[in-house]
XYZ file of C-alpha atoms in Angstrom:
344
model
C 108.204 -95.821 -61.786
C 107.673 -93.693 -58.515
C 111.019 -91.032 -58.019
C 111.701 -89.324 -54.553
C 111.693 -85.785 -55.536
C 114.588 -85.156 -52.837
C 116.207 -87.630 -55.359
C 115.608 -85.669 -58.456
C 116.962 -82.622 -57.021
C 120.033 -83.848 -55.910
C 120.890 -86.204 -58.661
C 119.063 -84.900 -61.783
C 116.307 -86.226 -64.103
C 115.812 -90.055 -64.743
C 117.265 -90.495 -68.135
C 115.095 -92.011 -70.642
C 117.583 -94.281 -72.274
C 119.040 -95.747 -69.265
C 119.584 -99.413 -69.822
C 117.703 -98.388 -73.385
C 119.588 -100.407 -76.280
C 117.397 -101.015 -78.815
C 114.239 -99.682 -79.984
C 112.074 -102.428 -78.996
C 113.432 -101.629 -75.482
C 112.879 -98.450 -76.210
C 108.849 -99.073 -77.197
C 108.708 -101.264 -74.079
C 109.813 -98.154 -71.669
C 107.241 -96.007 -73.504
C 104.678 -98.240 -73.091
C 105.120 -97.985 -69.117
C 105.155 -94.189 -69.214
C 101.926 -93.919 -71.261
C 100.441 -96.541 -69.132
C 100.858 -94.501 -66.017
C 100.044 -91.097 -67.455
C 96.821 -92.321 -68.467
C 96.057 -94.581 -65.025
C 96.394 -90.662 -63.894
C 95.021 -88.949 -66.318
C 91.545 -91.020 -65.370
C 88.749 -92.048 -68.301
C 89.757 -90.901 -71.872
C 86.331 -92.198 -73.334
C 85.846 -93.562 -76.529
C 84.695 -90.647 -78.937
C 81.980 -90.623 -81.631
C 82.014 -89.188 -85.231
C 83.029 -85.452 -85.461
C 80.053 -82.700 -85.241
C 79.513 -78.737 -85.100
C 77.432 -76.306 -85.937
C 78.262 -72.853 -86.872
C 77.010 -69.917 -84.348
C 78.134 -66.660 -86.512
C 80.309 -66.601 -89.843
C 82.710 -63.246 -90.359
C 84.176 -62.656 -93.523
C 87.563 -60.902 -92.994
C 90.042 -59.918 -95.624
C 92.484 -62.712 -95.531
C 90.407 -65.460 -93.783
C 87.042 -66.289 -92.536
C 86.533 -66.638 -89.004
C 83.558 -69.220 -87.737
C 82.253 -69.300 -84.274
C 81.412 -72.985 -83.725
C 80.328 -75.412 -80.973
C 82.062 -78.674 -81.718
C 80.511 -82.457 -79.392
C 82.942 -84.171 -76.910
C 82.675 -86.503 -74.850
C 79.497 -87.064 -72.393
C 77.205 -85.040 -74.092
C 79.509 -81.800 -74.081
C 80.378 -78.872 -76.435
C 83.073 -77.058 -76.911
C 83.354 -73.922 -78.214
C 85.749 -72.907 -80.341
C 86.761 -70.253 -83.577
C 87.768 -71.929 -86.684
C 89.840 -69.912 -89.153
C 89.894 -70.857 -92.423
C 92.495 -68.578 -95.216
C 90.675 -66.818 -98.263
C 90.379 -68.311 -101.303
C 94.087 -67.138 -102.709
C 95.702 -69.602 -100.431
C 93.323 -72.618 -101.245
C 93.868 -71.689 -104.915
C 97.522 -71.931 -104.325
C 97.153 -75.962 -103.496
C 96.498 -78.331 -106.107
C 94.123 -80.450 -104.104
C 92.537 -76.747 -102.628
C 93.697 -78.677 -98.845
C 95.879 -77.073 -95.826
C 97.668 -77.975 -92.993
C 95.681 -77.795 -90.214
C 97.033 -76.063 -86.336
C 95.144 -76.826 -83.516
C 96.051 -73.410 -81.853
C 96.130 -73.721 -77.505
C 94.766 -70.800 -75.439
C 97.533 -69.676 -72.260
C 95.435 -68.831 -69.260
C 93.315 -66.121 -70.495
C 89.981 -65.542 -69.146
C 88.993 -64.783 -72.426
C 90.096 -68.139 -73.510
C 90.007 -68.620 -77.553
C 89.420 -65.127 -78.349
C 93.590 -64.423 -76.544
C 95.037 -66.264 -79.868
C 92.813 -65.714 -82.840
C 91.782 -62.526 -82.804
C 92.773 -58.759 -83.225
C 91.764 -58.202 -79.535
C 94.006 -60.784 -77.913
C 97.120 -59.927 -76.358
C 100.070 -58.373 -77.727
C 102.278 -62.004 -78.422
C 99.255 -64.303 -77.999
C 97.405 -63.929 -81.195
C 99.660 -67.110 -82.623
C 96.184 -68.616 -83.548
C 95.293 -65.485 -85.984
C 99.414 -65.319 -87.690
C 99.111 -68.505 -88.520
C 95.860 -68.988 -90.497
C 97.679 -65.509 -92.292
C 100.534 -68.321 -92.871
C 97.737 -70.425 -94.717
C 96.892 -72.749 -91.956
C 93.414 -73.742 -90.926
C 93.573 -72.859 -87.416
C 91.152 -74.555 -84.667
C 91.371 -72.597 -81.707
C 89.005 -74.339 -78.732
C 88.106 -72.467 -75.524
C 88.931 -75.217 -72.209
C 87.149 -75.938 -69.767
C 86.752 -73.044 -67.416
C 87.586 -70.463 -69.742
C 85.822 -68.341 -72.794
C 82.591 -69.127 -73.125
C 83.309 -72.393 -70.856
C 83.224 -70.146 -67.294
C 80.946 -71.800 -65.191
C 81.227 -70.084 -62.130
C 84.555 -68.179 -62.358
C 87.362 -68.531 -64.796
C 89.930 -71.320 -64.058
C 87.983 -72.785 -61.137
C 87.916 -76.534 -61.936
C 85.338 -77.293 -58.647
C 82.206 -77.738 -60.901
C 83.914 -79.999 -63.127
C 85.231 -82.257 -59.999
C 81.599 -82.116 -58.745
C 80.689 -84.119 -61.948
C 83.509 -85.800 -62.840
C 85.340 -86.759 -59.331
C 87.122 -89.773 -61.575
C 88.798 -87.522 -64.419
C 90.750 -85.188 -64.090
C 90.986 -81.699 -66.151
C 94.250 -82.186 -67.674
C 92.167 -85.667 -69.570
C 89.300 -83.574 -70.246
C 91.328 -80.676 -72.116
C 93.211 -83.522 -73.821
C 89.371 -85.321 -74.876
C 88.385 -81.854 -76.119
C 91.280 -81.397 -78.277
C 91.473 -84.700 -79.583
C 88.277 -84.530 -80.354
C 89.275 -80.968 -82.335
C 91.876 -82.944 -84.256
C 88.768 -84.941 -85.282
C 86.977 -82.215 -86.378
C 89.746 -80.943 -88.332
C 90.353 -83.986 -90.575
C 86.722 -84.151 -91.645
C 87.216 -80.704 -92.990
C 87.271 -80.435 -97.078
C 90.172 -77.799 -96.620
C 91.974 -80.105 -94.397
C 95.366 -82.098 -95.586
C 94.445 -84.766 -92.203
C 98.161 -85.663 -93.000
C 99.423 -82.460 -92.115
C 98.166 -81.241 -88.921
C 100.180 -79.606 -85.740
C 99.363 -77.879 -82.437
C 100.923 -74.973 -80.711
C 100.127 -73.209 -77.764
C 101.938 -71.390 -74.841
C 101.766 -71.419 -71.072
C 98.723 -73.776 -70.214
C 98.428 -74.309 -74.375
C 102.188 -75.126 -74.113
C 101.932 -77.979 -72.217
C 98.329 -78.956 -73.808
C 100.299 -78.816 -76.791
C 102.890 -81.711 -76.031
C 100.232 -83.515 -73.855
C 98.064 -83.393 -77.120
C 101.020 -84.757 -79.317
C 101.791 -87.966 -77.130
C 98.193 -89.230 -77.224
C 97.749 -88.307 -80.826
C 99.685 -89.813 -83.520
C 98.327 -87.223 -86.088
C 99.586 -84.711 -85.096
C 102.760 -84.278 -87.808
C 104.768 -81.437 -85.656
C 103.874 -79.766 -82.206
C 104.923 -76.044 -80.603
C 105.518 -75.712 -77.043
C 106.542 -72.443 -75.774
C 107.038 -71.800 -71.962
C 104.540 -74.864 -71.215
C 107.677 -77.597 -70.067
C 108.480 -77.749 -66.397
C 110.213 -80.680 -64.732
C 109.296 -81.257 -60.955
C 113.330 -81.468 -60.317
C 113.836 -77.632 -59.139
C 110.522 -76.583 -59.056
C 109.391 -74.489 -56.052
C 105.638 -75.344 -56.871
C 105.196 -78.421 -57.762
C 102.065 -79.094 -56.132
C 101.013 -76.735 -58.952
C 100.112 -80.039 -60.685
C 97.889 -81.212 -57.970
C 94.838 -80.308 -55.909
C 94.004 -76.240 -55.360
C 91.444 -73.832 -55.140
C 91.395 -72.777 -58.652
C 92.463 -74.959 -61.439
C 93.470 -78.362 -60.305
C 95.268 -80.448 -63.023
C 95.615 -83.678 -61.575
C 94.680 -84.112 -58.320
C 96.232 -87.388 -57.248
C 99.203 -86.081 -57.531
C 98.908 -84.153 -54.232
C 98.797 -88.068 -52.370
C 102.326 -88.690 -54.354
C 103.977 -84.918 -53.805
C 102.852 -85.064 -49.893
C 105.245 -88.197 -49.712
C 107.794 -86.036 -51.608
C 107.030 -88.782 -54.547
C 106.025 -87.976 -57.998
C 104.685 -90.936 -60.448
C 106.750 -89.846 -63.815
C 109.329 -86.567 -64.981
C 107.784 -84.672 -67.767
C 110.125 -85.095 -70.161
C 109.142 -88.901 -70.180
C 105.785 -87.389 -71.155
C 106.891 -85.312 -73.495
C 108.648 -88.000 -74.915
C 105.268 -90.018 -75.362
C 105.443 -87.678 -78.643
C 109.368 -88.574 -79.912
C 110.103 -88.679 -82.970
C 107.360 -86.184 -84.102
C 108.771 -82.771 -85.011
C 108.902 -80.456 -81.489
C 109.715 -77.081 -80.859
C 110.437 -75.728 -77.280
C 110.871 -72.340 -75.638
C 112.088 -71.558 -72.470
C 113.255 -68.005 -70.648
C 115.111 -67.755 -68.058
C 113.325 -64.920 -66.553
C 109.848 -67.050 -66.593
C 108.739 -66.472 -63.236
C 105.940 -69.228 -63.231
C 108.737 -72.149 -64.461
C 111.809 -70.117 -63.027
C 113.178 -73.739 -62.720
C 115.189 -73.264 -66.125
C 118.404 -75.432 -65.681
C 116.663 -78.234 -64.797
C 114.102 -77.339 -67.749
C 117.177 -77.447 -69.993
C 118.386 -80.640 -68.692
C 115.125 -82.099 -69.532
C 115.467 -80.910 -73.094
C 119.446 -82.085 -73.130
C 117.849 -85.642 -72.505
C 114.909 -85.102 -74.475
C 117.315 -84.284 -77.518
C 119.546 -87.251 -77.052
C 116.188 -89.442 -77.382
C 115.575 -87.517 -80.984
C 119.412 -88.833 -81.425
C 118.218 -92.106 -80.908
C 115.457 -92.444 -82.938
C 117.994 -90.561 -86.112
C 115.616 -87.188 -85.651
C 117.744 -84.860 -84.315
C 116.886 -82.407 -87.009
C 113.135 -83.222 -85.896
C 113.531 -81.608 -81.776
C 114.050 -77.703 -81.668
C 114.905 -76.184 -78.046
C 115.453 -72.494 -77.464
C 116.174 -70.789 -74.154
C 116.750 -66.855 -73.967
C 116.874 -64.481 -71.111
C 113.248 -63.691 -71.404
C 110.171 -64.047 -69.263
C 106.837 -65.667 -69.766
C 105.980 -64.911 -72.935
C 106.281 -65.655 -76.870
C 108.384 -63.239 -78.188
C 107.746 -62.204 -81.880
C 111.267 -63.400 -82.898
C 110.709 -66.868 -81.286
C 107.214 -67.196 -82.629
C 108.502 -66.438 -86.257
C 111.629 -69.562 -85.566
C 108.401 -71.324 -84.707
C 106.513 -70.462 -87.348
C 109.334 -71.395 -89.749
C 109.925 -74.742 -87.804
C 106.009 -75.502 -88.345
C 106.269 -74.561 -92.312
C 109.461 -76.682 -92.539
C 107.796 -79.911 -91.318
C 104.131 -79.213 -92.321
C 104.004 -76.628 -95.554
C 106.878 -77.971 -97.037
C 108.514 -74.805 -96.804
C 112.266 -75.071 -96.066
C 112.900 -71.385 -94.897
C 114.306 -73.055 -91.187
């Protein structure tokens, strides 16, 4: 399923329903794509009951926020805030249960802490709105960042030293499946109603997370989809002196090769409810048509499948960031198809 990337730029994304006629094709096609994302992904080991222990509880006026440390795989702990509303919005469900978000940090030193707290950054604190919204809200620090530095933020080195047959985009995605884990075994927890969102680095976590994960019920990705057609980085994916994703990929992008597109893996999550936001003045994915023409395709799979109202893609003039008017059409989209809430 190799492409020449001189080929994608001069003729455009694979399309994911070429030749595609029924939907057992369809499952057939899917079952390649997943196959080769995790061959490159590396190990994605088999994961034990749910555990964590609570480091410091803090009672705030609409939710409480718990610092925990939560087991993954090999041994590990992640740490992690877990915000749960106050009492007023447990009362307000029959069964006292929530949705659930499993809220992804951008690439933020300060990992966890960006998104679900007062001192994150102005449009970042999506983790801390939400569990206002009367969501439990898991917000995990990855590798290399929070209270997960090793030796600098972002520098994936360390890991490689230990781990030289994973990769980090497999570890994030153990962590947060494990998270998801966490989150059903919660008392406040609806497990049938849980989503992720995240932007930048948590954008792309966020669809990643959603492909591999059946339960999660709708997804947010916001300026976290690049295709490799029309990117002027694409060994961004690959092998470098900070945070290395996948480093195979480096082998396949020196032959001007690349294994898969992204929007076949973010169509590992079709038909489950996705939101997507692009700007055209991102200047990490400047690559924006071809971003859009991934989506185009994207949608037409949604069309397929008879969930077109399901797949949600907005592009403005903006730049890397998550804009308060696109996080409240998120918001809304993520209350539509998880709170039962049709204000979208």
């Amino acid at each position: 399923m190799a492409y020449l990337l001189q080929d994608l730029n001069q003729n455009g994304i694979p399309l994911l329903l070429k030749d595609i006629h029924s939907a057992e094709q369809w499952l057939v096609k899917r079952e390649s794509i997943k196959r080769t994302w995790l061959d490159y992904l590396g190990e994605l080991p088999e994961r034990t009951a749910p555990s964590y222990e609570v480091i410091t509880t803090t009672v705030l006026a609409d939710h409480t926020r718990l610092h925990i440390r939560y087991q993954s795989a090999n041994t590990d702990e992640v740490t992690a805030l877990l915000l749960i509303p106050n009492e007023e919005k447990l009362n307000a469900q029959p069964d006292r249960r929530l949705p659930a978000i499993m809220a992804l940090h951008p690439t933020s030193p300060s990992g966890k802490e960006d998104i679900a707290t007062p001192e994150g950054r102005e449009n970042r604190r999506y983790g801390l709105e939400l569990v206002r919204r009367g969501y439990v809200v898991l917000a995990p620090d990855t590798i290399t960042a929070g209270e997960r530095i090793t030796t600098q933020a972002y520098q994936t080195a360390h890991f490689y030293e230990r781990n030289p047959a994973w990769t980090a985009v497999g570890k994030m995605l153990v962590d947060h499946l494990y998270g998801v884990d966490l989150l059903c075994s919660l008392a406040q927890v609806d497990a049938s109603r849980i989503g992720a969102i995240g932007h930048s680095l948590g954008g792309y976590n966020s669809f990643f997370l959603a492909g591999l994960d059946s339960r999660i019920g709708a997804y947010v990705s916001s300026c976290g989809f690049c295709t490799f057609m029309g990117d002027p980085t694409p060994d961004r994916w690959g092998q470098r002196d900070w945070f290395s994703h996948i480093p195979r990929l480096s082998e396949d992008l020196n032959k001007g090769e690349v294994p898969f597109e992204f929007h076949e893996i973010s169509a590992l999550a079709a038909p489950i409810p996705a939101f997507y936001y692009s700007g055209q003045q991102d200047s990490i994915f400047p690559n924006w048509r071809s971003i859009s023409e991934g989506m185009e395709d994207l949608y037409r799979l949604y069309q397929f499948h008879g969930a077109e109202s399901s797949f949600r893609y907005v592009l403005t003039n903006g730049s890397h960031d998550f804009p308060s008017d696109v996080r409240d059409m998120a918001y809304q989209f993520l209350d539509r198809h998880l709170h039962n809430i049709q204000n979208d």
